[in-house]
CSV table of C-alpha atoms in Angstrom, one decimal:
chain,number,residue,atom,x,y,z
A,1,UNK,CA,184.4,48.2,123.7
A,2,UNK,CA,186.2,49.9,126.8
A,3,UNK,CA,186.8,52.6,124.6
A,4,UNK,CA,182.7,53.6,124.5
A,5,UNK,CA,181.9,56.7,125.8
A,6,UNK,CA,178.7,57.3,128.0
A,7,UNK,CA,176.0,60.0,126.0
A,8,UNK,CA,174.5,62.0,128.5
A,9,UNK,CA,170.4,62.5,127.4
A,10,UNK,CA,168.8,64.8,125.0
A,11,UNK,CA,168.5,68.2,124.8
A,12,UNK,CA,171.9,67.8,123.1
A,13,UNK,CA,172.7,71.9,123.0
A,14,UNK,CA,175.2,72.9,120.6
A,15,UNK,CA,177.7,75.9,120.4
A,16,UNK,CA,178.6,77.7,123.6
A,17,UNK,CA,174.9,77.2,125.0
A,18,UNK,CA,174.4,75.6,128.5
A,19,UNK,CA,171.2,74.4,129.3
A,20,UNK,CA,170.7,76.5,132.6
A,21,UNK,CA,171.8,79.6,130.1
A,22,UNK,CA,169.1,78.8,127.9
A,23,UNK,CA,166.8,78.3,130.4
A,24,UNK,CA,167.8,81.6,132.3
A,25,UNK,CA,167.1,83.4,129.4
A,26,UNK,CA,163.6,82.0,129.2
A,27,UNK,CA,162.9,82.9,132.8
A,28,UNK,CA,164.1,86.6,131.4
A,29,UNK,CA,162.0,86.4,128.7
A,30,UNK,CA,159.0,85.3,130.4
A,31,UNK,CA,159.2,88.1,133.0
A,32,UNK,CA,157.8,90.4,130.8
A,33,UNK,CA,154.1,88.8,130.3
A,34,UNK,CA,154.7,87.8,134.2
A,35,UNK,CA,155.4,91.6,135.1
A,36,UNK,CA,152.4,92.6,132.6
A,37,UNK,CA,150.2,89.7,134.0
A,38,UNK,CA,151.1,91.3,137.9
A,39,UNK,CA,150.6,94.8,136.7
A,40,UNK,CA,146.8,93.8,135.2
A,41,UNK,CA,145.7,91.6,138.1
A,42,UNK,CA,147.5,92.6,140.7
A,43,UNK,CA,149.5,91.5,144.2
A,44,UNK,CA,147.5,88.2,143.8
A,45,UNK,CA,149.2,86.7,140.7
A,46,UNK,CA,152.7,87.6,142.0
A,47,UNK,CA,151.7,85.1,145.1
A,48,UNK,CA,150.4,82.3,142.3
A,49,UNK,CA,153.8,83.1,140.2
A,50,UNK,CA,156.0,82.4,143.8
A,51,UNK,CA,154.2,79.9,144.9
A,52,UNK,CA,154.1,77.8,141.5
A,53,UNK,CA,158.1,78.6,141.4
A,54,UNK,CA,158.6,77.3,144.8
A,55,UNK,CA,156.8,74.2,144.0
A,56,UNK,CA,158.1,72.6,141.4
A,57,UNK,CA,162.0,73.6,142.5
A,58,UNK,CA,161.3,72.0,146.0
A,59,UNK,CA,159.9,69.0,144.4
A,60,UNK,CA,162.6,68.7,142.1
A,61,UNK,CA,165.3,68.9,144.7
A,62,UNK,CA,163.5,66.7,147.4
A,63,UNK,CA,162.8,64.0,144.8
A,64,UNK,CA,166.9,63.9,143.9
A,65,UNK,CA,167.3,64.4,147.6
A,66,UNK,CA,165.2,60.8,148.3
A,67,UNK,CA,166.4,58.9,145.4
A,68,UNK,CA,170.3,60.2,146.0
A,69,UNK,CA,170.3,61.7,142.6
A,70,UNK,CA,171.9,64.6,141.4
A,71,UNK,CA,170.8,68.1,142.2
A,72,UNK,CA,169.5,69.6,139.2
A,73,UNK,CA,167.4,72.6,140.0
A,74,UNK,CA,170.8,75.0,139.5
A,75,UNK,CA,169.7,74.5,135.3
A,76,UNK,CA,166.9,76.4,136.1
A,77,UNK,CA,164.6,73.9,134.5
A,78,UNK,CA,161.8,74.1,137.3
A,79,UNK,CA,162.0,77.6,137.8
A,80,UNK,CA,160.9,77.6,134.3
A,81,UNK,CA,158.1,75.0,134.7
A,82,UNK,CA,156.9,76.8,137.6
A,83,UNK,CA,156.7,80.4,136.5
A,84,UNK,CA,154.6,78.7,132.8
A,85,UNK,CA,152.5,77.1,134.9
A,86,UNK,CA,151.4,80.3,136.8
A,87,UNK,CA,151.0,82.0,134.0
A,88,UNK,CA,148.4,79.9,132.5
A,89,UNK,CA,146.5,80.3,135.5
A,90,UNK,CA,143.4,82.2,136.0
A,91,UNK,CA,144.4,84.6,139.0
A,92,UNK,CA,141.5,84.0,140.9
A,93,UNK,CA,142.3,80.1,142.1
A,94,UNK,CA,143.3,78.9,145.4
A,95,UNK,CA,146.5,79.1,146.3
A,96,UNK,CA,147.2,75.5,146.5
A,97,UNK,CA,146.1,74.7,142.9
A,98,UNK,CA,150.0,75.4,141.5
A,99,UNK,CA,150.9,73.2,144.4
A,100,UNK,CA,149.3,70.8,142.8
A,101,UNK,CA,149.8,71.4,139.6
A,102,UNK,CA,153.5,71.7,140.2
A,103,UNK,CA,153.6,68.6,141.9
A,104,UNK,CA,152.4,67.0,139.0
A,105,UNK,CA,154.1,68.7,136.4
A,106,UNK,CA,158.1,67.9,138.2
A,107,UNK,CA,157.3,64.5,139.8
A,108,UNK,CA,155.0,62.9,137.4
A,109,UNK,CA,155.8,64.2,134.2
A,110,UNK,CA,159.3,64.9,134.6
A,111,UNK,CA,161.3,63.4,137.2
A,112,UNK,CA,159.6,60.1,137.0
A,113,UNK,CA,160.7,59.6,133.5
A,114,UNK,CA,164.3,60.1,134.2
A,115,UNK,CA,164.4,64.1,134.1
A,116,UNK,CA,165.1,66.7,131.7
A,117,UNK,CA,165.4,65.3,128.5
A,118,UNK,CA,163.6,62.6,129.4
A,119,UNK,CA,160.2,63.5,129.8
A,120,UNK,CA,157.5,62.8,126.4
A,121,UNK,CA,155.3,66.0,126.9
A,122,UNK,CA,155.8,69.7,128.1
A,123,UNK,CA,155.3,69.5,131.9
A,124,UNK,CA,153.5,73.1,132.5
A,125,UNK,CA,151.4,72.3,130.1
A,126,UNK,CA,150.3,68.5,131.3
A,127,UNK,CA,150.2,70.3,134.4
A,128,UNK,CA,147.7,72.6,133.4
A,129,UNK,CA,145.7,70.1,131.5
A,130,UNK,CA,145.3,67.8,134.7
A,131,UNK,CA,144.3,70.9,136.6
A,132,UNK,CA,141.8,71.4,133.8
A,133,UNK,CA,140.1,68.0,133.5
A,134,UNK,CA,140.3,67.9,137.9
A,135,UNK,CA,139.2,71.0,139.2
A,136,UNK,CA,137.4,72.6,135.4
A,137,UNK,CA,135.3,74.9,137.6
A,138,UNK,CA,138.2,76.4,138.8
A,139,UNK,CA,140.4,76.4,135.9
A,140,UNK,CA,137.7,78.3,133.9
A,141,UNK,CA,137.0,80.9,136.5
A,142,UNK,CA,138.3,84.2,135.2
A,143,UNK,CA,136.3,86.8,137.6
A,144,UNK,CA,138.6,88.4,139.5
A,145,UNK,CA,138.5,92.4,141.1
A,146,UNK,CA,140.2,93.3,137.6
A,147,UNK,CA,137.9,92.0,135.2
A,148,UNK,CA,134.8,90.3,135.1
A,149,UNK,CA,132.7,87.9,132.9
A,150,UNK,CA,133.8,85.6,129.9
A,151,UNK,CA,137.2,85.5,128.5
A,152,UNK,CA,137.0,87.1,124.5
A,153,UNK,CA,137.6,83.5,122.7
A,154,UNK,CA,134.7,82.5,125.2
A,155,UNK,CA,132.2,86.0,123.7
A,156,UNK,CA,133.8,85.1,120.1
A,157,UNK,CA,132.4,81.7,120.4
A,158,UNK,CA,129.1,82.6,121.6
A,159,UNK,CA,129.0,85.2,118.7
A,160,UNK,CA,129.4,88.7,120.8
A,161,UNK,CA,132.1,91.0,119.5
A,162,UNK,CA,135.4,92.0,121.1
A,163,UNK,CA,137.5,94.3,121.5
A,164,UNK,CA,140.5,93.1,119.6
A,165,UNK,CA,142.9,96.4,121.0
A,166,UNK,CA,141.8,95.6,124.1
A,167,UNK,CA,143.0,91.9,123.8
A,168,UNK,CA,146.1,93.0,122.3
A,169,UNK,CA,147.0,95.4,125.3
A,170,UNK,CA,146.1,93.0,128.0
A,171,UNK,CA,142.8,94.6,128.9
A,172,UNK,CA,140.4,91.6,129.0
A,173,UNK,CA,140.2,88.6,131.4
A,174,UNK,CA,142.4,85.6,130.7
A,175,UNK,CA,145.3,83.3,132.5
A,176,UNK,CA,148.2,85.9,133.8
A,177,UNK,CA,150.5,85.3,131.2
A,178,UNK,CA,148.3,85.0,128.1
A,179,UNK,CA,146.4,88.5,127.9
A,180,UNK,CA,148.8,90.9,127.0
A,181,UNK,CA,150.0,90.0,123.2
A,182,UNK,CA,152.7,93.0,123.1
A,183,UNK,CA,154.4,91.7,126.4
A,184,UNK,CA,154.8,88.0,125.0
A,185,UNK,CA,155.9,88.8,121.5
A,186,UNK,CA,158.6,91.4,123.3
A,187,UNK,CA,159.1,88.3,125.8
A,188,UNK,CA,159.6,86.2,122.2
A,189,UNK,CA,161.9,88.8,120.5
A,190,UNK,CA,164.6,88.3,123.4
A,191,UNK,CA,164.3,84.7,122.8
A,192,UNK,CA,164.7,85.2,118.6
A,193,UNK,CA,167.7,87.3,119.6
A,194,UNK,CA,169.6,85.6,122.0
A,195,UNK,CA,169.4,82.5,119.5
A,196,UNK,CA,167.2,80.3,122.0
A,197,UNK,CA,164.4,79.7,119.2
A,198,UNK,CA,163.3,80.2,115.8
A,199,UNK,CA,160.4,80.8,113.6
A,200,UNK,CA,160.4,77.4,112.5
A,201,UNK,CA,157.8,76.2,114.9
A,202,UNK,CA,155.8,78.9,116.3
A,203,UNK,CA,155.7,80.9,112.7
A,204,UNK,CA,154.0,77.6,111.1
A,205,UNK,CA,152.0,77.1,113.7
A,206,UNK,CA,150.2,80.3,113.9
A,207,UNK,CA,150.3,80.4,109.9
A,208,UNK,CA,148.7,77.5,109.7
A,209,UNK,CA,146.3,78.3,112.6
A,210,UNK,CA,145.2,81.5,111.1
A,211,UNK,CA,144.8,78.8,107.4
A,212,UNK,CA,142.8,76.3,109.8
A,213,UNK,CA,140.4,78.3,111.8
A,214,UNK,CA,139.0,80.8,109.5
A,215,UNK,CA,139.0,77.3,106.9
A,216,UNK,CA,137.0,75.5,109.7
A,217,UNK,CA,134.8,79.1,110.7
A,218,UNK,CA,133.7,79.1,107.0
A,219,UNK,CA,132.7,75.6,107.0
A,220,UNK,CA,130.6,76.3,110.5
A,221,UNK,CA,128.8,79.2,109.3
A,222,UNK,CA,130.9,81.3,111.3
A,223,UNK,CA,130.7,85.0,109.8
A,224,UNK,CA,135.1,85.9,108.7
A,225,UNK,CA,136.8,88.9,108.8
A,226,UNK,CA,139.8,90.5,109.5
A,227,UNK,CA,138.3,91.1,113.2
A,228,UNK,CA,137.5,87.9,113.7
A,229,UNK,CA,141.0,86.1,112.6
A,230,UNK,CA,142.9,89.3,114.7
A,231,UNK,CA,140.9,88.1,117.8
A,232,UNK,CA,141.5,84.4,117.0
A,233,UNK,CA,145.0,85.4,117.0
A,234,UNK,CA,145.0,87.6,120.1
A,235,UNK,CA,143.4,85.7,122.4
A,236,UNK,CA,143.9,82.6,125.0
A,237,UNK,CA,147.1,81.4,124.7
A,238,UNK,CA,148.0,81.0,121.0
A,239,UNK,CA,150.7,83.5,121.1
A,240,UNK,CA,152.4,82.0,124.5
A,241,UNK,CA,151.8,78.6,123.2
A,242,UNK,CA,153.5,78.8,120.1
A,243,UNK,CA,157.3,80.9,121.0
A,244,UNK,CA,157.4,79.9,124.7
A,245,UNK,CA,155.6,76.3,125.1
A,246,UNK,CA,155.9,74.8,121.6
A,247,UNK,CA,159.4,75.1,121.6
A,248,UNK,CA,160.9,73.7,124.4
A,249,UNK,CA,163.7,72.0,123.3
A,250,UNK,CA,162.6,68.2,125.0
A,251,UNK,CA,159.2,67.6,123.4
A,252,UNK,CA,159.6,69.3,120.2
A,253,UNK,CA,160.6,67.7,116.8
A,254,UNK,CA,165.0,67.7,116.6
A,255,UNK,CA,165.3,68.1,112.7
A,256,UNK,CA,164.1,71.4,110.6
A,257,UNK,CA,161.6,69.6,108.3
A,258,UNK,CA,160.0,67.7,111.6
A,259,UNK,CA,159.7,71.4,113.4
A,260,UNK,CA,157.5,72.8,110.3
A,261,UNK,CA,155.3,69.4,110.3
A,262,UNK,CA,154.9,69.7,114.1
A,263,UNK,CA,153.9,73.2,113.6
A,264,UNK,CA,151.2,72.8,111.0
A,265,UNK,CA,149.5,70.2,113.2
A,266,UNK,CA,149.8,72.2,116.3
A,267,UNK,CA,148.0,75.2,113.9
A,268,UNK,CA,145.4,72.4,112.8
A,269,UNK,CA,144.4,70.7,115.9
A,270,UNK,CA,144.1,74.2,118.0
A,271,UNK,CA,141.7,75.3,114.7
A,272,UNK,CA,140.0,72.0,115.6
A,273,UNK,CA,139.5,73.0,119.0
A,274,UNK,CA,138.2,76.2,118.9
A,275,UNK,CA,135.8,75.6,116.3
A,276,UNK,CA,134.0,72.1,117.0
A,277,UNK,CA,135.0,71.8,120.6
A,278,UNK,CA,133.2,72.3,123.5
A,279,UNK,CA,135.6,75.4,125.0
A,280,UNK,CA,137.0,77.9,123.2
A,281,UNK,CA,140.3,77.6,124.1
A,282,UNK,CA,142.5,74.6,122.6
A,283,UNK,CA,146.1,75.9,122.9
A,284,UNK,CA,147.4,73.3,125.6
A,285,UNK,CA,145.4,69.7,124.3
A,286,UNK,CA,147.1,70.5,121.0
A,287,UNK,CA,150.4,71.1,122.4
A,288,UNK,CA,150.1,67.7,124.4
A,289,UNK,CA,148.5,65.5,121.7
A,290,UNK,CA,151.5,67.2,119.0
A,291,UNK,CA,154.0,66.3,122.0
A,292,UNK,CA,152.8,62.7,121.9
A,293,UNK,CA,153.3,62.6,117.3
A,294,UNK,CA,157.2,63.8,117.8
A,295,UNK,CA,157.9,60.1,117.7
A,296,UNK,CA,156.2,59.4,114.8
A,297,UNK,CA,157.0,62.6,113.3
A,298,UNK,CA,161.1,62.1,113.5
A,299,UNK,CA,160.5,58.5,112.4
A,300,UNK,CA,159.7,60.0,109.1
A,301,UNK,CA,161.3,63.1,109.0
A,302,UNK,CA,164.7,61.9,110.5
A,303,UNK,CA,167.5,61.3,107.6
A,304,UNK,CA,168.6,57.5,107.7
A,305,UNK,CA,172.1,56.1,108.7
A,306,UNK,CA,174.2,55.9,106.1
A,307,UNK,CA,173.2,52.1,104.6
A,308,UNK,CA,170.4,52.5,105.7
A,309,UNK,CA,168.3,53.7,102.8
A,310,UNK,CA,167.1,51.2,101.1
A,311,UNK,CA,167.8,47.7,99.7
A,312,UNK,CA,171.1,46.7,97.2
A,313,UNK,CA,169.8,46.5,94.3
């Protein structure tokens, strides 16, 4: 038994990949809708992006600092917590809402259950969703000097037309990071290239989203068309969602068969969402509730130990 090595925790990266390498080349990847989401909105989302940043790596290091941990913010792990976070922010809230939302997002989520690797749902996005539920008015403000009035999954629900170039270019109201669809699939492409994700899990999800929500439209009485699925597609935060949030590492399924599972129900609750719930946005409940199936998920998709399978006959 003295011969038993110590396993350090999930993500277990493979190859010549460090986890502050992957995570460095998210941050790169992510300044692209973050530079799109400053140039549409202005000097007042780069403050929300800094201060969002700040947050979550201070809290990260004073927490290890207090409880004589390691320092960990050097894998770059916050910085990408942070900079998520901001971008699925409206530009127009107070400045101390990523504050909270940060705090939130590192301590409880995250550093609470033992750290990266550790921690059972993305923490941008459970910070976002308990900025939602606590300050809604708030979180669903998009006025701003830029743009004005409802968001275009907002006008799509209540049965106006959009402008579906518009939302692919970035020129409509939104969080920072989710309005411009050409800066995050760019922002994605780096990621495909540089071997940090797949298709796997954000190709089924928006697949089967685009299945689900025109399925579920139909069954409403909601009038399809190729308009209508391009704006489903282009709007809120479907396209961040599924290549930069789904696929964290930590909270998504580990085996190949698991990630196309995980993506078919991400596509099928965010359908659900849209359609029969009360906002049109769903992106960041489904990512959370298909965060909290993983388990069950790799319990049946997981290939059993050898002598495992079955009993002798």
């Amino acid at each position: 038994m003295s011969d038993l090595r110590n396993v350090s925790s999930n993500p277990h990266i493979r190859a010549k990949d460090t986890t502050s390498r992957i995570m460095l080349t998210v941050v790169i990847a992510l300044l692209l809708p973050a530079f799109f989401g400053i140039y549409n909105f202005g000097f007042r989302a780069l403050v929300l992006i800094l201060i969002s940043i700040a947050t979550c790596v201070l809290t990260e290091y004073i927490y290890e600092k207090l409880m004589k941990k390691p320092i960990t913010i050097g894998d770059f792990s916050a910085v990408v917590t942070g900079l998520l976070l901001a971008l699925n922010l409206p530009v127009s809230v107070p400045f101390w809402i990523p504050v909270v939302g940060g705090v939130f997002a590192i301590l409880v989520v995250k550093m609470l259950f033992g750290g990266l690797g550790q921690n059972f749902m993305n923490p941008a996005l459970a910070g976002r969703c308990f900025l939602l539920i606590s300050f809604t008015s708030l979180m669903t403000n998009f006025n701003c000097d830029a743009y004005t009035g409802a968001t275009p999954l907002a006008s799509l629900k209540a049965g106006e037309s959009v402008n579906v170039l518009n939302m692919i270019l970035g020129r409509t109201a939104g969080t920072i990071g989710e309005t411009s669809v050409i800066a995050i699939v760019l922002g994605a492409c780096v990621l495909i290239v540089a071997g940090v994700i797949d298709l796997r899990v954000p190709g089924s999800y928006i697949a089967s989203f685009a299945v689900f929500v025109l399925l579920f439209a139909a069954i409403s009485g909601i009038a399809i068309s190729p308009a209508y699925l391009s704006a489903q597609l282009a709007g809120g935060g479907l396209m961040l969602g599924a290549f930069f949030m789904a696929t964290d590492y930590v909270t998504r399924p580990v085996t190949k068969k698991g990630q196309y599972i995980y993506g078919v129900i991400l596509g099928f609750l965010t359908a659900i969402f849209r359609i029969f719930g009360a906002s049109a946005e769903g992106v960041s409940y489904a990512i959370i509730l298909g965060n909290l199936l993983v388990p069950l998920i790799e319990r049946y998709t997981m290939p059993k130990a050898f002598g495992k399978g079955g009993e002798r006959s």
